[in-house]
Short mmCIF file of C-alpha atoms in Angstrom, two decimals:
data_model
loop_
_atom_site.label_atom_id
_atom_site.label_comp_id
_atom_site.label_asym_id
_atom_site.label_seq_id
_atom_site.Cartn_x
_atom_site.Cartn_y
_atom_site.Cartn_z
CA MET A 1 165.00 97.18 134.31
CA SER A 2 164.80 98.07 130.61
CA ASN A 3 161.60 99.65 129.31
CA PHE A 4 162.06 97.90 125.97
CA ILE A 5 160.36 94.55 125.31
CA THR A 6 161.65 92.67 122.25
CA ASN A 7 160.70 89.02 122.96
CA SER A 8 164.32 88.22 123.73
CA PRO A 9 164.81 85.17 125.99
CA THR A 10 165.04 87.46 129.04
CA ARG A 11 162.34 89.99 128.06
CA ARG A 12 159.26 88.38 126.58
CA PHE A 13 156.07 90.37 126.14
CA LYS A 14 153.94 87.48 127.40
CA GLU A 15 155.71 87.27 130.78
CA ARG A 16 155.41 91.03 131.32
CA LEU A 17 151.70 91.03 130.43
CA LEU A 18 151.05 88.19 132.88
CA GLU A 19 152.95 90.03 135.60
CA LEU A 20 150.95 93.23 135.07
CA LEU A 21 147.69 91.30 134.64
CA SER A 22 148.04 89.87 138.15
CA LYS A 23 148.14 93.45 139.57
CA SER A 24 145.40 94.99 137.40
CA THR A 25 141.73 95.76 137.88
CA GLU A 26 141.10 96.69 134.26
CA LEU A 27 142.84 96.09 130.92
CA LYS A 28 142.32 98.25 127.86
CA PHE A 29 143.76 96.74 124.68
CA LEU A 30 143.70 98.41 121.26
CA VAL A 31 144.86 95.78 118.79
CA GLY A 32 144.82 95.09 115.08
CA PHE A 33 142.39 92.19 115.20
CA PHE A 34 140.65 89.97 117.73
CA TYR A 35 142.61 86.74 117.68
CA PHE A 36 142.16 83.99 120.26
CA SER A 37 145.81 82.90 120.13
CA GLY A 38 146.76 86.01 122.12
CA LEU A 39 144.12 85.52 124.80
CA LYS A 40 145.10 81.85 124.91
CA GLU A 41 148.62 82.86 125.98
CA LEU A 42 147.09 84.89 128.84
CA TYR A 43 144.72 82.12 129.93
CA GLU A 44 146.43 81.28 133.25
CA GLY A 45 146.74 84.94 134.24
CA LEU A 46 143.09 85.67 133.48
CA ARG A 47 142.00 82.59 135.39
CA LYS A 48 143.99 83.62 138.46
CA ASN A 49 142.57 87.16 138.46
CA PRO A 50 138.79 86.56 138.28
CA ASP A 51 137.90 90.22 138.95
CA VAL A 52 139.81 91.86 136.10
CA ILE A 53 137.80 93.50 133.30
CA ILE A 54 139.21 93.35 129.75
CA LYS A 55 138.21 95.86 127.11
CA VAL A 56 139.40 94.90 123.62
CA LEU A 57 139.11 97.49 120.86
CA VAL A 58 139.56 95.80 117.49
CA GLY A 59 140.98 97.94 114.71
CA LEU A 60 141.16 95.60 111.70
CA ASN A 61 139.76 92.44 110.13
CA VAL A 62 141.72 89.49 108.76
CA ASP A 63 141.72 87.62 105.47
CA ARG A 64 142.88 84.12 104.67
CA THR A 65 145.83 83.90 102.28
CA ALA A 66 147.76 80.99 100.83
CA TYR A 67 150.18 81.28 103.75
CA GLY A 68 147.83 81.96 106.64
CA LEU A 69 146.16 85.13 107.91
CA THR A 70 146.82 88.75 107.06
CA GLU A 71 145.49 91.92 108.64
CA HIS A 72 143.66 94.31 106.38
CA GLY A 73 141.93 97.61 106.86
CA GLY A 74 139.61 97.42 103.89
CA ASP A 75 137.35 100.19 102.67
CA GLU A 76 134.35 100.35 105.02
CA ARG A 77 133.09 103.76 103.95
CA GLY A 78 129.37 103.74 103.33
CA LEU A 79 128.84 100.47 105.20
CA SER A 80 126.21 100.23 107.91
CA ASP A 81 127.12 99.09 111.44
CA HIS A 82 125.46 95.76 110.62
CA GLU A 83 127.67 95.28 107.54
CA ARG A 84 130.80 96.21 109.48
CA LEU A 85 129.93 93.65 112.16
CA TYR A 86 129.20 91.03 109.51
CA ARG A 87 132.72 91.50 108.15
CA PHE A 88 134.13 91.36 111.67
CA PHE A 89 132.36 88.08 112.48
CA ASN A 90 133.62 86.54 109.23
CA SER A 91 137.07 87.70 110.25
CA ILE A 92 136.78 85.85 113.55
CA LYS A 93 135.77 82.67 111.73
CA SER A 94 138.81 82.99 109.44
CA SER A 95 141.18 83.41 112.37
CA ILE A 96 139.82 80.54 114.48
CA ASN A 97 139.26 77.96 111.75
CA THR A 98 142.97 77.25 111.41
CA GLU A 99 145.13 74.29 112.41
CA GLN A 100 146.65 76.37 115.22
CA PHE A 101 143.47 76.04 117.29
CA ASP A 102 142.59 72.45 116.46
CA ASN A 103 144.10 70.99 119.61
CA ARG A 104 142.98 69.75 123.01
CA GLU A 105 144.44 72.69 124.94
CA PHE A 106 142.35 75.26 123.08
CA TYR A 107 139.17 73.17 123.25
CA GLU A 108 139.61 73.01 127.03
CA GLN A 109 140.22 76.78 127.32
CA VAL A 110 137.71 78.21 124.87
CA ARG A 111 134.71 77.73 127.14
CA PHE A 112 136.46 79.98 129.67
CA PHE A 113 136.72 82.78 127.07
CA ILE A 114 133.09 82.42 126.02
CA ASP A 115 132.09 82.64 129.69
CA LEU A 116 134.14 85.86 129.99
CA ILE A 117 132.05 87.34 127.16
CA LYS A 118 128.77 86.16 128.70
CA ASP A 119 129.76 87.58 132.12
CA ASN A 120 130.78 90.94 130.60
CA ARG A 121 134.37 90.52 131.77
CA LEU A 122 135.61 90.45 128.17
CA ILE A 123 134.09 93.44 126.38
CA ILE A 124 134.75 93.85 122.68
CA ARG A 125 134.14 96.80 120.40
CA LYS A 126 135.06 97.35 116.75
CA THR A 127 136.60 100.68 115.72
CA TYR A 128 134.49 102.65 113.32
CA GLU A 129 137.49 103.29 111.07
CA PRO A 130 140.36 100.86 110.44
CA ASN A 131 143.09 101.29 113.04
CA HIS A 132 146.48 99.58 113.04
CA ALA A 133 147.73 100.81 116.44
CA LYS A 134 148.79 98.52 119.28
CA LEU A 135 148.18 99.91 122.76
CA TYR A 136 148.00 98.00 126.07
CA ILE A 137 146.79 100.02 129.08
CA PHE A 138 146.82 98.57 132.61
CA LYS A 139 144.72 100.05 135.45
CA LEU A 140 146.64 98.90 138.51
CA GLU A 141 145.55 98.08 142.06
CA GLN A 142 146.54 100.88 144.45
CA THR A 143 147.59 98.45 147.16
CA GLN A 144 150.05 96.73 144.87
CA ILE A 145 151.89 99.63 143.30
CA ALA A 146 152.20 103.41 143.66
CA ARG A 147 151.29 104.16 140.05
CA ASN A 148 147.66 104.23 138.95
CA SER A 149 148.30 102.94 135.47
CA LEU A 150 150.89 102.37 132.76
CA PHE A 151 150.83 101.46 129.09
CA ILE A 152 152.83 99.47 126.57
CA THR A 153 152.90 100.37 122.88
CA GLY A 154 154.89 99.14 119.93
CA SER A 155 154.65 96.44 117.27
CA SER A 156 153.21 93.42 119.14
CA ASN A 157 149.70 92.33 118.21
CA LEU A 158 147.55 90.27 120.56
CA THR A 159 148.62 86.98 118.98
CA SER A 160 150.66 84.03 120.17
CA LEU A 161 153.54 85.01 117.87
CA GLY A 162 153.33 88.67 118.88
CA LEU A 163 153.48 87.84 122.58
CA THR A 164 156.13 85.12 122.55
CA ARG A 165 158.27 84.21 119.56
CA GLN A 166 158.15 86.91 116.91
CA GLN A 167 160.83 89.64 117.03
CA GLU A 168 159.03 92.79 118.22
CA PHE A 169 159.84 96.18 119.66
CA ASN A 170 157.63 97.57 122.43
CA VAL A 171 158.16 100.20 125.07
CA GLU A 172 156.61 100.33 128.56
CA ILE A 173 155.78 103.83 129.80
CA SER A 174 154.48 104.93 133.21
CA ASP A 175 155.99 108.34 133.94
CA TYR A 176 154.52 110.42 131.09
CA GLY A 177 151.86 110.22 128.41
CA VAL A 178 149.68 107.75 130.34
CA GLU A 179 146.69 110.09 130.56
CA GLU A 180 146.97 111.03 126.86
CA ALA A 181 147.17 107.33 125.85
CA GLU A 182 144.10 106.48 127.91
CA GLU A 183 142.23 109.50 126.51
CA TYR A 184 143.09 108.35 122.97
CA PHE A 185 141.73 104.87 123.77
CA ASP A 186 138.58 106.19 125.47
CA ASN A 187 137.75 108.49 122.53
CA LEU A 188 138.03 105.59 120.09
CA TRP A 189 136.03 103.39 122.48
CA GLN A 190 133.15 105.88 122.66
CA ARG A 191 132.88 106.03 118.86
CA ALA A 192 133.34 102.27 118.32
CA ILE A 193 130.63 99.74 117.47
CA PRO A 194 129.61 97.56 120.49
CA VAL A 195 130.02 93.86 119.86
CA THR A 196 129.45 92.19 123.23
CA GLU A 197 127.41 94.85 125.09
CA ASP A 198 124.40 94.60 122.79
CA ASP A 199 122.39 91.42 123.48
CA VAL A 200 121.74 90.78 119.78
CA THR A 201 125.36 91.17 118.63
CA LYS A 202 126.67 89.30 121.67
CA LYS A 203 124.41 86.36 120.83
CA ARG A 204 125.54 86.54 117.21
CA LEU A 205 129.22 86.47 118.27
CA ILE A 206 128.65 83.50 120.57
CA ASP A 207 126.66 81.72 117.84
CA VAL A 208 129.54 82.29 115.39
CA LEU A 209 132.00 80.84 117.90
CA GLU A 210 129.89 77.88 118.98
CA LYS A 211 128.23 76.96 115.67
CA GLU A 212 130.40 78.17 112.78
CA THR A 213 133.94 77.44 113.91
CA LEU A 214 135.86 74.34 114.93
CA ILE A 215 134.73 75.11 118.50
CA LYS A 216 131.39 73.56 117.56
CA GLU A 217 130.86 70.48 119.68
CA VAL A 218 130.39 67.13 117.97
CA THR A 219 128.22 64.79 120.02
CA PRO A 220 129.14 61.09 120.25
CA TYR A 221 126.01 60.31 118.23
CA GLU A 222 126.98 62.75 115.45
CA ALA A 223 130.49 61.29 115.32
CA TYR A 224 129.08 57.76 115.16
CA ALA A 225 126.58 58.73 112.45
CA LEU A 226 129.27 60.37 110.31
CA VAL A 227 131.63 57.39 110.59
CA LEU A 228 128.80 54.96 109.80
CA LYS A 229 127.57 56.99 106.81
CA THR A 230 131.09 57.35 105.40
CA TYR A 231 131.72 53.63 105.80
CA LEU A 232 128.44 52.56 104.21
CA ASP A 233 128.68 55.08 101.38
CA SER A 234 132.20 53.96 100.58
CA PHE A 235 131.54 50.24 100.57
CA ARG A 236 128.02 50.08 99.21
CA GLY A 237 129.12 51.34 95.82
CA LYS A 238 127.12 52.58 92.86
CA ASP A 239 125.35 50.41 90.36
CA ILE A 240 127.10 49.97 87.03
CA GLY A 241 125.51 49.39 83.65
CA GLN A 242 125.45 46.15 81.70
CA ARG A 243 127.43 47.80 78.93
CA VAL A 244 130.71 47.82 80.88
CA ILE A 245 130.33 44.06 81.47
CA ASP A 246 129.71 43.59 77.73
CA VAL A 247 132.88 45.56 76.93
CA LEU A 248 134.91 43.28 79.19
CA SER A 249 133.42 40.24 77.47
CA GLU A 250 134.01 41.64 73.95
CA ASN A 251 137.70 42.01 74.68
CA GLY A 252 138.17 38.61 76.26
CA TYR A 253 138.30 39.74 79.90
CA ARG A 254 136.81 37.56 82.60
CA GLN A 255 134.24 39.50 84.65
CA TYR A 256 135.86 39.13 88.05
CA LYS A 257 133.48 40.16 90.82
CA TYR A 258 136.26 41.72 92.90
CA GLN A 259 137.09 44.04 89.99
CA LEU A 260 133.45 45.00 89.33
CA ASP A 261 132.95 45.64 93.05
CA ALA A 262 136.03 47.89 93.01
CA VAL A 263 134.50 49.86 90.10
CA LYS A 264 131.24 50.33 92.03
CA GLN A 265 133.07 51.37 95.20
CA ALA A 266 135.35 53.76 93.31
CA LEU A 267 132.40 55.48 91.61
CA SER A 268 130.82 56.05 95.02
CA ILE A 269 134.08 57.44 96.45
CA ILE A 270 134.45 59.76 93.44
CA ASP A 271 130.92 61.06 93.97
CA GLN A 272 131.86 62.12 97.51
CA ASN A 273 135.50 63.15 97.12
CA ASN A 274 136.12 63.81 93.41
CA GLY A 275 138.89 61.24 93.35
CA VAL A 276 140.02 57.78 94.41
CA ILE A 277 143.24 55.85 95.01
CA ILE A 278 143.30 52.35 93.49
CA ALA A 279 146.06 50.63 95.47
CA ASP A 280 145.53 46.90 94.82
CA VAL A 281 148.73 44.88 94.76
CA VAL A 282 150.42 44.04 91.46
CA GLY A 283 148.51 41.59 89.27
CA LEU A 284 144.93 42.32 90.39
CA GLY A 285 144.07 44.47 87.38
CA LYS A 286 144.26 48.12 88.46
CA THR A 287 144.38 49.23 84.82
CA VAL A 288 141.22 47.32 83.91
CA ILE A 289 139.44 48.73 86.98
CA ALA A 290 140.49 52.30 86.09
CA CYS A 291 139.33 51.94 82.48
CA ALA A 292 135.97 50.53 83.61
CA ILE A 293 135.55 53.50 85.97
CA ALA A 294 136.37 55.91 83.15
CA PHE A 295 133.91 54.13 80.85
CA GLU A 296 131.14 54.52 83.44
CA LEU A 297 131.93 58.20 84.03
CA LYS A 298 131.30 58.94 80.32
CA LYS A 299 133.64 61.94 80.41
CA ARG A 300 136.67 62.93 78.40
CA GLY A 301 140.01 62.54 80.13
CA ILE A 302 143.71 61.81 79.93
CA VAL A 303 146.08 59.16 81.26
CA ILE A 304 149.52 60.05 82.62
CA ALA A 305 151.79 56.99 82.75
CA PRO A 306 155.45 55.93 82.64
CA PRO A 307 156.78 55.82 79.03
CA GLY A 308 157.12 52.03 79.09
CA LEU A 309 153.42 51.56 79.87
CA ILE A 310 152.00 53.85 77.18
CA GLY A 311 152.10 51.35 74.27
CA ASP A 312 152.74 52.05 70.61
CA GLU A 313 150.46 53.56 67.99
CA ALA A 314 149.92 50.19 66.34
CA GLY A 315 148.33 48.70 69.43
CA GLY A 316 149.91 45.86 71.35
CA GLU A 317 150.14 46.16 75.10
CA GLY A 318 149.94 49.36 77.08
CA TRP A 319 147.46 52.15 77.85
CA ARG A 320 146.72 52.89 74.20
CA LYS A 321 145.40 49.34 73.84
CA TYR A 322 143.20 49.66 76.94
CA LEU A 323 141.79 53.02 75.83
CA GLU A 324 140.83 51.46 72.49
CA GLU A 325 139.24 48.40 74.05
CA PHE A 326 137.09 50.44 76.44
CA TYR A 327 136.07 52.88 73.66
CA LEU A 328 137.70 55.75 75.55
CA THR A 329 139.67 56.85 72.49
CA LYS A 330 136.36 57.65 70.80
CA LEU A 331 135.57 59.97 73.72
CA GLY A 332 138.80 61.86 73.03
CA TRP A 333 140.99 60.22 75.66
CA LYS A 334 144.77 60.48 75.22
CA VAL A 335 147.74 59.03 77.08
CA PHE A 336 150.85 61.06 77.96
CA SER A 337 154.24 60.29 79.43
CA LEU A 338 154.71 61.41 83.03
CA GLY A 339 158.08 62.74 81.90
CA LYS A 340 156.40 65.41 79.75
CA LEU A 341 154.11 67.18 82.20
CA ASP A 342 154.82 70.60 80.65
CA GLU A 343 153.32 69.27 77.44
CA VAL A 344 150.37 67.76 79.32
CA ALA A 345 149.68 71.06 81.10
CA GLN A 346 149.59 72.93 77.80
CA TYR A 347 147.26 70.34 76.27
CA VAL A 348 144.86 70.47 79.24
CA SER A 349 144.78 74.28 79.25
CA LYS A 350 143.77 74.31 75.58
CA ALA A 351 141.35 71.35 75.70
CA LYS A 352 138.76 72.86 78.04
CA ASP A 353 136.61 69.71 78.24
CA ILE A 354 139.11 67.45 80.04
CA GLU A 355 137.28 66.27 83.17
CA VAL A 356 139.15 63.14 84.32
CA VAL A 357 142.85 62.47 85.01
CA ILE A 358 144.21 58.94 85.54
CA VAL A 359 147.75 58.80 86.96
CA ASP A 360 149.51 55.43 86.73
CA GLU A 361 152.30 54.70 89.22
CA ALA A 362 151.16 57.76 91.15
CA HIS A 363 153.67 57.08 93.94
CA ARG A 364 156.29 58.75 91.74
CA PHE A 365 154.67 62.04 92.74
CA ARG A 366 154.93 61.58 96.49
CA ASN A 367 157.41 64.48 96.83
CA GLN A 368 155.38 67.68 96.75
CA ASP A 369 158.50 69.87 96.64
CA THR A 370 159.22 69.15 92.98
CA LYS A 371 158.31 70.99 89.80
CA ASP A 372 156.61 67.86 88.42
CA TYR A 373 154.33 67.66 91.46
CA GLU A 374 153.26 71.29 91.05
CA LEU A 375 152.57 70.69 87.36
CA LEU A 376 150.52 67.58 88.13
CA LYS A 377 148.58 69.39 90.87
CA ASN A 378 147.64 72.14 88.40
CA ILE A 379 146.66 69.54 85.79
CA CYS A 380 144.40 67.76 88.32
CA ARG A 381 142.80 70.90 89.73
CA GLY A 382 138.99 70.77 89.43
CA LYS A 383 138.99 67.34 87.77
CA VAL A 384 138.09 63.79 88.79
CA VAL A 385 141.39 62.14 89.75
CA ILE A 386 142.05 58.38 89.67
CA LEU A 387 145.42 57.43 91.13
CA LEU A 388 146.92 53.98 90.54
CA THR A 389 149.73 52.75 92.78
CA ALA A 390 150.62 49.49 94.48
CA THR A 391 152.75 51.42 97.01
CA PRO A 392 150.82 54.52 98.17
CA PHE A 393 152.78 54.80 101.42
CA ASN A 394 156.51 54.60 100.75
CA ASN A 395 158.52 56.20 103.53
CA ARG A 396 156.76 59.05 105.34
CA PRO A 397 153.20 60.21 106.11
CA ALA A 398 153.84 63.10 103.70
CA ASP A 399 153.95 60.56 100.82
CA ILE A 400 150.28 59.68 101.01
CA PHE A 401 149.27 63.24 101.95
CA SER A 402 150.82 64.47 98.69
CA LEU A 403 148.62 62.05 96.73
CA LEU A 404 145.49 63.01 98.67
CA LYS A 405 146.05 66.69 97.90
CA LEU A 406 145.75 65.98 94.18
CA PHE A 407 141.96 65.71 94.63
CA ILE A 408 141.14 66.72 98.22
CA THR A 409 141.26 70.27 99.60
CA PRO A 410 143.06 69.63 102.93
CA LYS A 411 141.12 72.24 104.93
CA LYS A 412 137.74 71.17 103.54
CA SER A 413 138.11 67.42 103.78
CA THR A 414 135.16 65.23 104.73
CA ILE A 415 137.13 62.01 105.26
CA THR A 416 137.83 62.84 108.92
CA LEU A 417 135.66 64.14 111.77
CA THR A 418 137.44 67.51 111.56
CA ASP A 419 137.56 69.24 108.19
CA ASP A 420 141.29 69.96 108.45
CA LEU A 421 143.20 67.05 106.96
CA GLU A 422 146.42 69.06 106.92
CA PHE A 423 146.51 69.32 110.70
CA LYS A 424 146.06 65.54 111.01
CA PHE A 425 149.11 64.96 108.83
CA ILE A 426 151.12 67.60 110.69
CA GLU A 427 150.46 65.52 113.82
CA PHE A 428 151.38 62.30 112.00
CA LYS A 429 154.60 63.86 110.72
CA GLY A 430 155.58 65.09 114.17
CA THR A 431 155.13 61.64 115.71
CA PHE A 432 156.80 59.90 112.76
CA ASP A 433 159.85 62.19 112.81
CA ARG A 434 160.33 61.66 116.55
CA LEU A 435 159.97 57.87 116.31
CA SER A 436 162.43 57.79 113.41
CA TYR A 437 164.95 59.88 115.33
CA ILE A 438 164.66 57.70 118.44
CA LYS A 439 165.14 54.52 116.42
CA ARG A 440 168.14 55.94 114.58
CA TYR A 441 170.00 57.61 117.43
CA ALA A 442 168.94 55.73 120.58
CA HIS A 443 172.40 54.12 120.78
CA SER A 444 174.36 56.77 118.89
CA SER A 445 177.98 57.44 119.79
CA ASP A 446 177.14 61.15 119.66
CA PRO A 447 175.92 62.13 123.18
CA LYS A 448 173.91 65.12 121.87
CA LYS A 449 171.96 62.93 119.44
CA ARG A 450 171.50 60.26 122.09
CA GLN A 451 170.19 62.87 124.55
CA LYS A 452 167.83 64.32 121.94
CA ALA A 453 166.50 60.82 121.19
CA LEU A 454 165.90 60.31 124.93
CA SER A 455 164.10 63.66 125.14
CA TYR A 456 161.78 62.64 122.29
CA TYR A 457 161.22 59.26 123.96
CA LYS A 458 160.24 60.91 127.27
CA THR A 459 157.80 63.19 125.44
CA LEU A 460 156.10 60.26 123.68
CA PHE A 461 156.25 57.58 126.37
CA GLY A 462 157.03 59.30 129.67
CA HIS A 463 159.85 56.90 130.62
CA ASP A 464 163.51 57.63 131.40
CA ALA A 465 165.05 54.69 129.53
CA ILE A 466 164.54 53.97 125.83
CA ASP A 467 162.86 50.68 124.95
CA LEU A 468 162.75 50.23 121.17
CA LYS A 469 159.81 47.84 121.55
CA ASP A 470 157.73 50.87 122.52
CA VAL A 471 158.88 52.61 119.35
CA LYS A 472 157.91 49.61 117.23
CA ARG A 473 154.45 49.39 118.81
CA ARG A 474 153.81 53.12 118.38
CA SER A 475 154.98 52.92 114.75
CA HIS A 476 152.41 50.19 114.06
CA TYR A 477 149.75 52.26 115.78
CA LEU A 478 150.69 55.32 113.69
CA ALA A 479 150.48 53.27 110.49
CA ASN A 480 146.98 52.12 111.48
CA GLN A 481 145.95 55.73 112.21
CA ILE A 482 147.05 56.78 108.73
CA LYS A 483 145.28 53.77 107.22
CA ASP A 484 142.06 54.75 109.00
CA VAL A 485 142.28 58.29 107.60
CA ILE A 486 142.85 57.25 103.98
CA GLU A 487 140.48 54.26 103.96
CA PRO A 488 137.42 56.25 102.80
CA VAL A 489 139.18 57.17 99.52
CA THR A 490 141.38 54.12 98.99
CA ILE A 491 140.73 50.68 97.50
CA ARG A 492 143.48 48.33 98.62
CA ARG A 493 143.34 44.53 98.40
CA ASN A 494 145.94 41.78 98.18
CA ARG A 495 145.52 38.13 97.17
CA LEU A 496 145.14 37.00 100.78
CA ASP A 497 142.29 39.50 101.30
CA LEU A 498 140.48 38.11 98.28
CA GLN A 499 141.14 34.49 99.21
CA GLN A 500 139.61 35.05 102.65
CA ASN A 501 136.53 36.74 101.19
CA PRO A 502 133.85 34.12 100.38
CA HIS A 503 132.57 36.26 97.48
CA TYR A 504 135.93 36.12 95.69
CA LYS A 505 137.41 32.87 96.99
CA ASP A 506 136.75 30.81 93.86
CA GLU A 507 137.74 33.36 91.22
CA ILE A 508 141.02 34.26 92.93
CA LYS A 509 142.21 30.70 92.25
CA GLU A 510 142.11 31.48 88.54
CA LEU A 511 144.57 34.36 88.85
CA SER A 512 148.21 33.78 88.07
CA ARG A 513 150.06 31.90 90.77
CA VAL A 514 153.76 32.21 91.56
CA GLU A 515 155.40 28.80 91.22
CA ASP A 516 158.17 27.61 93.50
CA PRO A 517 161.64 28.69 92.29
CA GLN A 518 163.63 26.26 90.16
CA GLU A 519 167.39 26.01 90.13
CA TRP A 520 168.97 26.35 86.68
CA PHE A 521 172.63 25.75 85.74
CA PHE A 522 174.52 27.59 82.98
CA GLU A 523 178.01 26.66 81.80
CA LEU A 524 180.25 29.53 80.68
CA THR A 525 182.62 29.26 77.73
CA LYS A 526 186.33 29.79 78.35
CA GLU A 527 186.14 33.35 76.98
CA GLN A 528 183.03 34.16 79.08
CA SER A 529 184.68 32.78 82.20
CA GLN A 530 187.84 34.88 81.61
CA PHE A 531 185.75 37.99 81.03
CA TYR A 532 183.76 37.31 84.21
CA ASP A 533 186.96 36.94 86.25
CA ARG A 534 188.38 40.16 84.75
CA VAL A 535 185.25 42.17 85.73
CA ILE A 536 185.22 40.75 89.27
CA ASN A 537 188.95 41.34 89.86
CA ARG A 538 189.05 44.86 88.43
CA TYR A 539 185.81 46.32 89.73
#
């Protein structure tokens, strides 16, 4: 058997660790940083060997970056043991509060790991100086194997990637150097800072895990209270001044209650989330609602709209007219074409007092992989964002998530019970992609695609034969899940909603109605008829 472990399909580090773990009385691991994803991979092996003692010597901390977590040594010279531990505990919070751990499997396992710490079976120390080495020492049972111990060293860290998928190079050694490796570990261990052996620091570690990470338990009452508060805060709305009603009257607008209620609700949503999506169907006055919100905010801002909706300098229809009517021009408001976002970005960077951004037809920015989306995201950063769209959800869950990210920080969201909105949409995307694939290829002539569709179907529904009715039902359920997530920041009504609401029933009758279609006849001249025939025949 080869001594080299590279995470190839036939030689994975995880499988070898589990094999050795089952024969060990003590494990001594020197690793870059303490990361639960690695222990999680060893969960079954640790559970099956209840007598094994694990000593973990942590060499580094971690920092969050734009792309995840990175190890870092840092300069800890001159720091007290207390300060070093403080950094280490913050490092643990950074590593655990990620989407990787926000799943049922980890929640079910984590109590086991905390019990290991409490029972002194998982003993953790922090090296006094930063250490990047990776060393896994196994003290083996004499009855199982002739050797007393062996060690593995190389590139693999104690992480899920390091143990399973990531390309690594490790070597297992048992015939020489074992005593020197263990002596190296023991010397570092003696000089290291105890984390779990001191009652005070152990309690602090457990408090960090149980109270400051996503491990923290949410009681049914807390969940209920949060949902109720969010619902009431969103729909109660804020009071608006008489002046906005006067402005509507001065410009000949009827004061529709459904519009004023939308303004109140939007102001409340903005208070909590720094933005709102106005998604009423066409013809209900999204522009008027947005202008009334801006008037109440009393802040300077900009409007980004399609060129055809901007209006001309002389007035007439368009956003320029609305900004004038609501006295927003006097506050310094300007309207820009969504086709000139480079120009908008330059303007916003120079005009430091821009605090509000209104984006009309915001669904045009549903693709976050475009230059325009990045420009708009930078323009909106740190500002109140009001998005107008009659079609917030076009094709995929990613469409609405792109809009939400213009004013919500995905990992600090308060619109769901967990503060990680990104993970929710990763789940939505996974389900959506599988449902789409099943629907498209369930009856494909390509056997590979048909088999893949069946595999997805089994994963989602547990049956051996595809029934597209199941796919349709799950698709509706997924749409309702997404609707529930976005509801706290979205105002969405159609005419039927308003007609069925007793508060708006009478005024909705005054809105424009679509008449039944009428059939009209047009007679073509001889020349027109010949031209028509020529176009049809040629093209």
